[in-house]
mmCIF file of C-alpha atoms and ligand atoms in Angstrom:
data_model
loop_
_atom_site.group_PDB
_atom_site.id
_atom_site.type_symbol
_atom_site.label_atom_id
_atom_site.label_comp_id
_atom_site.label_asym_id
_atom_site.label_seq_id
_atom_site.Cartn_x
_atom_site.Cartn_y
_atom_site.Cartn_z
ATOM 1 C CA MET R 1 112.561 186.964 105.854
ATOM 2 C CA LYS R 2 111.193 188.464 102.667
ATOM 3 C CA ARG R 3 108.790 191.341 102.966
ATOM 4 C CA SER R 4 107.199 193.412 100.298
ATOM 5 C CA ARG R 5 109.052 196.583 99.396
ATOM 6 C CA LYS R 6 105.684 198.270 99.292
ATOM 7 C CA VAL R 7 105.227 200.834 102.021
ATOM 8 C CA ILE R 8 101.639 201.487 102.927
ATOM 9 C CA ILE R 9 101.004 204.957 104.219
ATOM 10 C CA ILE R 10 99.830 204.546 107.748
ATOM 11 C CA SER R 11 96.150 205.289 108.098
ATOM 12 C CA PHE R 12 94.739 208.332 109.875
ATOM 13 C CA ALA R 13 93.244 206.072 112.517
ATOM 14 C CA SER R 14 96.650 204.588 113.154
ATOM 15 C CA ILE R 15 98.302 207.975 113.417
ATOM 16 C CA ALA R 16 95.668 208.915 115.960
ATOM 17 C CA LEU R 17 96.367 205.718 117.863
ATOM 18 C CA ILE R 18 100.120 206.025 117.801
ATOM 19 C CA SER R 19 100.036 209.679 118.782
ATOM 20 C CA GLN R 20 98.795 208.438 122.142
ATOM 21 C CA PRO R 21 101.547 207.631 124.650
ATOM 22 C CA LEU R 22 102.895 204.182 123.843
ATOM 23 C CA VAL R 23 102.856 202.758 127.297
ATOM 24 C CA SER R 24 102.712 199.174 128.361
ATOM 25 C CA GLN R 25 99.202 197.772 128.300
ATOM 26 C CA ALA R 26 97.675 194.798 130.000
ATOM 27 C CA VAL R 27 97.302 191.817 127.716
ATOM 28 C CA VAL R 28 94.054 191.906 125.814
ATOM 29 C CA THR R 29 92.119 189.781 123.399
ATOM 30 C CA VAL R 30 92.789 191.057 119.900
ATOM 31 C CA ASP R 31 90.218 190.587 117.196
ATOM 32 C CA PRO R 32 91.287 190.388 113.563
ATOM 33 C CA GLY R 33 87.812 189.191 112.569
ATOM 34 C CA ASN R 34 86.340 185.730 112.800
ATOM 35 C CA LYS R 35 87.388 184.664 109.311
ATOM 36 C CA ILE R 36 91.034 185.154 110.197
ATOM 37 C CA SER R 37 90.883 184.008 113.802
ATOM 38 C CA ALA R 38 88.834 180.922 112.850
ATOM 39 C CA GLY R 39 87.151 181.249 116.209
ATOM 40 C CA LYS R 40 90.420 180.850 118.123
ATOM 41 C CA THR R 41 91.341 183.366 120.800
ATOM 42 C CA ILE R 42 94.380 185.562 120.183
ATOM 43 C CA ILE R 43 95.980 187.282 123.153
ATOM 44 C CA GLY R 44 98.079 190.375 122.463
ATOM 45 C CA SER R 45 99.343 193.584 123.985
ATOM 46 C CA GLY R 46 97.119 195.874 121.951
ATOM 47 C CA GLN R 47 100.208 197.540 120.491
ATOM 48 C CA ASN R 48 100.188 195.999 117.037
ATOM 49 C CA LEU R 49 99.151 198.619 114.492
ATOM 50 C CA PRO R 50 97.379 199.685 112.426
ATOM 51 C CA THR R 51 94.777 197.063 111.618
ATOM 52 C CA LEU R 52 95.090 193.376 112.207
ATOM 53 C CA ASN R 53 93.097 192.252 109.189
ATOM 54 C CA SER R 54 94.772 194.240 106.434
ATOM 55 C CA SER R 55 95.558 192.326 103.256
ATOM 56 C CA GLU R 56 98.592 194.512 102.543
ATOM 57 C CA PRO R 57 101.975 194.600 104.290
ATOM 58 C CA TRP R 58 103.179 197.875 105.724
ATOM 59 C CA ASN R 59 106.129 199.421 107.509
ATOM 60 C CA ILE R 60 105.544 202.172 109.974
ATOM 61 C CA GLY R 61 108.317 204.343 108.539
ATOM 62 C CA SER R 62 109.809 207.290 110.365
ATOM 63 C CA GLU R 63 106.725 209.426 111.060
ATOM 64 C CA ALA R 64 106.263 208.030 114.565
ATOM 65 C CA LYS R 65 109.942 207.271 115.136
ATOM 66 C CA ASP R 66 110.177 209.006 118.515
ATOM 67 C CA GLN R 67 107.139 207.243 119.955
ATOM 68 C CA VAL R 68 108.258 203.859 118.671
ATOM 69 C CA MET R 69 111.777 204.320 120.036
ATOM 70 C CA ALA R 70 110.365 205.355 123.409
ATOM 71 C CA TYR R 71 108.203 202.230 123.540
ATOM 72 C CA TYR R 72 111.256 200.061 122.924
ATOM 73 C CA SER R 73 113.562 201.944 125.305
ATOM 74 C CA ASN R 74 111.393 202.867 128.290
ATOM 75 C CA GLY R 75 110.590 199.352 129.410
ATOM 76 C CA SER R 76 107.174 199.142 127.744
ATOM 77 C CA VAL R 77 108.083 196.465 125.211
ATOM 78 C CA ALA R 78 109.758 194.389 127.914
ATOM 79 C CA SER R 79 106.691 194.731 130.123
ATOM 80 C CA ASP R 80 104.305 193.719 127.323
ATOM 81 C CA ARG R 81 106.474 190.745 126.383
ATOM 82 C CA LYS R 82 106.601 189.625 130.000
ATOM 83 C CA ASP R 83 102.820 189.866 130.350
ATOM 84 C CA LEU R 84 102.313 187.832 127.186
ATOM 85 C CA VAL R 85 104.832 185.199 128.217
ATOM 86 C CA ASN R 86 103.098 184.893 131.588
ATOM 87 C CA SER R 87 99.757 184.558 129.827
ATOM 88 C CA ALA R 88 101.116 181.910 127.449
ATOM 89 C CA THR R 89 102.670 180.027 130.357
ATOM 90 C CA SER R 90 99.525 179.845 132.442
ATOM 91 C CA TRP R 91 97.246 179.089 129.496
ATOM 92 C CA THR R 92 99.525 176.305 128.213
ATOM 93 C CA ARG R 93 99.615 174.599 131.614
ATOM 94 C CA MET R 94 95.838 174.628 131.657
ATOM 95 C CA TRP R 95 95.688 173.375 128.064
ATOM 96 C CA LEU R 96 98.080 170.501 128.848
ATOM 97 C CA LYS R 97 95.933 169.415 131.780
ATOM 98 C CA GLU R 98 92.841 169.449 129.586
ATOM 99 C CA THR R 99 94.477 167.909 126.511
ATOM 100 C CA CYS R 100 96.951 165.418 127.988
ATOM 101 C CA GLY R 101 95.446 164.912 131.448
ATOM 102 C CA SER R 102 98.693 165.887 133.162
ATOM 103 C CA VAL R 103 101.606 168.302 132.961
ATOM 104 C CA LYS R 104 104.198 165.590 133.686
ATOM 105 C CA PRO R 105 106.810 165.665 130.886
ATOM 106 C CA VAL R 106 106.546 161.935 130.183
ATOM 107 C CA VAL R 107 102.778 162.275 129.739
ATOM 108 C CA VAL R 108 103.105 165.441 127.645
ATOM 109 C CA ARG R 109 105.615 163.731 125.324
ATOM 110 C CA ASN R 110 103.390 160.685 124.845
ATOM 111 C CA CYS R 111 100.486 163.031 124.180
ATOM 112 C CA LYS R 112 102.427 164.669 121.303
ATOM 113 C CA ALA R 113 101.721 168.176 122.558
ATOM 114 C CA ALA R 114 103.502 171.006 120.761
ATOM 115 C CA ALA R 115 104.089 174.741 120.669
ATOM 116 C CA VAL R 116 104.796 176.770 117.531
ATOM 117 C CA PHE R 117 107.142 179.749 117.428
ATOM 118 C CA ASP R 118 107.841 182.269 114.709
ATOM 119 C CA ILE R 119 111.470 183.441 114.478
ATOM 120 C CA ASP R 120 111.825 187.089 113.407
ATOM 121 C CA ASP R 121 110.681 189.567 116.046
ATOM 122 C CA THR R 122 109.493 186.640 118.108
ATOM 123 C CA LEU R 123 112.787 184.893 118.999
ATOM 124 C CA PHE R 124 115.168 187.387 117.343
ATOM 125 C CA SER R 125 114.709 191.149 117.389
ATOM 126 C CA SER R 126 115.165 193.256 114.252
ATOM 127 C CA TYR R 127 114.743 196.481 116.227
ATOM 128 C CA ASN R 128 118.417 197.509 116.116
ATOM 129 C CA VAL R 129 118.450 197.112 112.330
ATOM 130 C CA ALA R 130 115.071 198.744 111.678
ATOM 131 C CA SER R 131 115.706 201.712 113.954
ATOM 132 C CA THR R 132 119.002 202.493 112.184
ATOM 133 C CA ASN R 133 117.649 202.154 108.643
ATOM 134 C CA THR R 134 117.394 205.332 106.562
ATOM 135 C CA PRO R 135 114.727 206.502 107.119
ATOM 136 C CA ALA R 136 114.181 204.833 110.481
ATOM 137 C CA PHE R 137 111.788 201.873 110.396
ATOM 138 C CA SER R 138 111.683 201.717 106.627
ATOM 139 C CA TYR R 139 112.265 198.260 105.174
ATOM 140 C CA ASN R 140 115.691 197.584 103.724
ATOM 141 C CA PRO R 141 115.743 193.967 102.489
ATOM 142 C CA GLU R 142 119.484 193.942 101.815
ATOM 143 C CA ARG R 143 120.311 195.069 105.355
ATOM 144 C CA SER R 144 117.770 192.636 106.814
ATOM 145 C CA GLU R 145 119.209 189.685 104.927
ATOM 146 C CA ILE R 146 122.773 190.525 105.952
ATOM 147 C CA ALA R 147 121.720 190.860 109.593
ATOM 148 C CA GLU R 148 119.851 187.539 109.468
ATOM 149 C CA SER R 149 122.661 185.631 107.796
ATOM 150 C CA THR R 150 125.361 186.980 110.115
ATOM 151 C CA CYS R 151 123.414 186.470 113.354
ATOM 152 C CA GLN R 152 123.223 190.190 114.124
ATOM 153 C CA LEU R 153 119.648 189.932 115.389
ATOM 154 C CA PRO R 154 119.798 189.508 119.167
ATOM 155 C CA PRO R 155 117.555 186.945 120.861
ATOM 156 C CA ILE R 156 114.439 188.145 122.643
ATOM 157 C CA LYS R 157 115.104 186.704 126.062
ATOM 158 C CA ALA R 158 111.495 186.476 127.240
ATOM 159 C CA THR R 159 110.348 184.290 124.335
ATOM 160 C CA ARG R 160 113.542 182.234 124.368
ATOM 161 C CA LYS R 161 112.902 181.472 128.036
ATOM 162 C CA LEU R 162 109.297 180.558 127.228
ATOM 163 C CA LEU R 163 110.480 178.145 124.523
ATOM 164 C CA LYS R 164 112.930 176.508 126.912
ATOM 165 C CA ASN R 165 110.277 176.215 129.605
ATOM 166 C CA PHE R 166 107.944 174.520 127.142
ATOM 167 C CA GLN R 167 110.727 172.099 126.204
ATOM 168 C CA SER R 168 111.287 171.268 129.882
ATOM 169 C CA TRP R 169 107.586 170.481 130.154
ATOM 170 C CA GLY R 170 107.872 167.936 127.313
ATOM 171 C CA LEU R 171 106.328 170.012 124.536
ATOM 172 C CA ASP R 172 107.690 169.602 121.033
ATOM 173 C CA ILE R 173 108.784 172.912 119.507
ATOM 174 C CA PHE R 174 108.066 173.688 115.864
ATOM 175 C CA LEU R 175 109.575 176.801 114.294
ATOM 176 C CA ILE R 176 107.605 178.197 111.339
ATOM 177 C CA THR R 177 109.312 181.131 109.672
ATOM 178 C CA GLY R 178 108.897 183.301 106.614
ATOM 179 C CA ARG R 179 112.620 182.930 105.953
ATOM 180 C CA SER R 180 113.581 181.085 102.799
ATOM 181 C CA GLU R 181 114.953 177.538 102.627
ATOM 182 C CA SER R 182 118.116 179.149 101.235
ATOM 183 C CA GLU R 183 118.698 180.589 104.720
ATOM 184 C CA ARG R 184 118.365 177.245 106.522
ATOM 185 C CA SER R 185 121.984 176.635 107.509
ATOM 186 C CA THR R 186 122.651 180.220 108.645
ATOM 187 C CA THR R 187 119.349 180.295 110.543
ATOM 188 C CA ILE R 188 120.221 177.080 112.381
ATOM 189 C CA ASP R 189 123.672 178.482 113.173
ATOM 190 C CA CYS R 190 122.091 181.636 114.621
ATOM 191 C CA LEU R 191 119.554 179.633 116.627
ATOM 192 C CA ASN R 192 122.335 177.451 118.036
ATOM 193 C CA SER R 193 124.509 180.431 118.913
ATOM 194 C CA ALA R 194 121.525 181.976 120.724
ATOM 195 C CA GLY R 195 121.066 178.769 122.726
ATOM 196 C CA ILE R 196 117.890 177.741 120.912
ATOM 197 C CA SER R 197 118.159 174.056 120.084
ATOM 198 C CA GLY R 198 116.333 170.778 120.529
ATOM 199 C CA TRP R 199 113.345 171.880 118.456
ATOM 200 C CA ARG R 200 111.458 169.267 116.449
ATOM 201 C CA ASN R 201 111.316 170.933 113.055
ATOM 202 C CA LEU R 202 112.114 174.193 111.283
ATOM 203 C CA VAL R 203 109.606 174.998 108.543
ATOM 204 C CA MET R 204 110.894 177.453 105.926
ATOM 205 C CA ARG R 205 109.474 178.856 102.722
ATOM 206 C CA GLU R 206 110.417 177.556 99.317
ATOM 207 C CA PRO R 207 111.897 180.447 97.298
ATOM 208 C CA GLU R 208 109.041 180.382 94.774
ATOM 209 C CA ASP R 209 106.315 180.358 97.460
ATOM 210 C CA LYS R 210 104.182 183.483 96.962
ATOM 211 C CA ARG R 211 101.371 182.616 99.348
ATOM 212 C CA LEU R 212 100.406 185.034 102.093
ATOM 213 C CA ALA R 213 102.293 184.317 105.300
ATOM 214 C CA SER R 214 98.977 183.614 107.040
ATOM 215 C CA VAL R 215 98.093 180.909 104.486
ATOM 216 C CA TYR R 216 101.572 179.354 104.336
ATOM 217 C CA LYS R 217 101.781 179.172 108.131
ATOM 218 C CA ALA R 218 98.262 177.781 108.636
ATOM 219 C CA ILE R 219 98.951 175.029 106.091
ATOM 220 C CA ALA R 220 102.265 174.281 107.842
ATOM 221 C CA ARG R 221 100.440 173.886 111.169
ATOM 222 C CA LYS R 222 97.826 171.672 109.533
ATOM 223 C CA ALA R 223 100.615 169.423 108.214
ATOM 224 C CA ILE R 224 102.011 169.164 111.753
ATOM 225 C CA GLU R 225 98.569 168.250 113.096
ATOM 226 C CA ASN R 226 98.227 165.605 110.391
ATOM 227 C CA THR R 227 101.116 163.724 112.030
ATOM 228 C CA GLY R 228 99.045 163.370 115.208
ATOM 229 C CA THR R 229 100.675 166.304 116.990
ATOM 230 C CA LYS R 230 98.434 168.581 119.051
ATOM 231 C CA ILE R 231 99.335 172.266 118.749
ATOM 232 C CA GLY R 232 98.573 174.384 121.806
ATOM 233 C CA PRO R 233 100.097 177.858 121.729
ATOM 234 C CA SER R 234 101.355 179.629 118.611
ATOM 235 C CA ILE R 235 103.665 182.498 119.480
ATOM 236 C CA GLY R 236 104.476 185.198 116.942
ATOM 237 C CA ASP R 237 104.631 188.927 116.364
ATOM 238 C CA GLN R 238 102.074 188.872 113.523
ATOM 239 C CA VAL R 239 98.449 187.812 113.364
ATOM 240 C CA SER R 240 99.574 185.808 110.323
ATOM 241 C CA ASP R 241 101.463 183.577 112.795
ATOM 242 C CA MET R 242 98.128 182.515 114.251
ATOM 243 C CA SER R 243 95.465 182.929 111.557
ATOM 244 C CA TYR R 244 93.058 180.325 110.172
ATOM 245 C CA GLY R 245 93.194 177.933 113.093
ATOM 246 C CA HIS R 246 95.229 174.728 113.587
ATOM 247 C CA LEU R 247 96.311 175.913 117.037
ATOM 248 C CA GLY R 248 94.894 176.169 120.530
ATOM 249 C CA ARG R 249 95.542 179.848 121.159
ATOM 250 C CA GLY R 250 97.587 182.611 119.562
ATOM 251 C CA PHE R 251 99.945 184.829 121.547
ATOM 252 C CA LEU R 252 100.752 188.001 119.671
ATOM 253 C CA MET R 253 104.038 189.584 120.718
ATOM 254 C CA PRO R 254 104.239 193.360 120.284
ATOM 255 C CA ASN R 255 105.586 194.683 117.000
ATOM 256 C CA LEU R 256 104.917 198.322 116.212
ATOM 257 C CA THR R 257 107.112 198.536 113.178
ATOM 258 C CA TYR R 258 105.655 196.383 110.406
ATOM 259 C CA PHE R 259 102.758 194.145 109.424
ATOM 260 C CA ILE R 260 102.780 190.980 107.321
ATOM 261 C CA PRO R 261 99.396 189.624 106.223
HETATM 262 MG MG1 MG O 1 107.832 187.463 112.877
#
């Protein structure tokens, strides 16, 4: 996944926020502004910093390294992921009843109901790479690309289980990633080795695609809808995984370490 090398200095407001104890929070509605949300609800953990409507990418860098590491090691990230997965599970059941009239897999399949997942820091965690960069949590594209292509990013079990549950319910799974088409075969190998298979389509960026992730991903979801598929949940670690509509509800997994507009 390509990210800008630009490092935005974290804002004073964000430093104030992150200087608070990073403990697990109940799931909350996050508000990136109506233009971005397109009126669709986004459910998150409240841990994604600094602002959710920035037009610039950023990496948190090493200033708050200790707090970030504590969040990832003291059970908080696992707790927030679990809460979000539970929220996505219950909402999607309700959505299937409303949209398809039933949650029976045969009905759901005929109804062409689908869920969208992002890959990086949604299904695979880059934490081990980011936390051991120099400085910690800076962005090192060479290290990231090696880790992606050699399947060094471990699966995030909570979201993998959610994906498999959705499949068992009859939902089609679409993967929309910022990774380049040039990484297709290695990405599929890594998905397979992590036990993630049976998805309907893997949407990847063309190498020359310079659009914002939020725009690229919204247009990809629109193309899926244009085939008659109904998208319910979109699960990602960035608001750009669920901006500008073409989904039922966004579920924002916690990611303290970087932001992609
Ligand atoms: Mg991601």
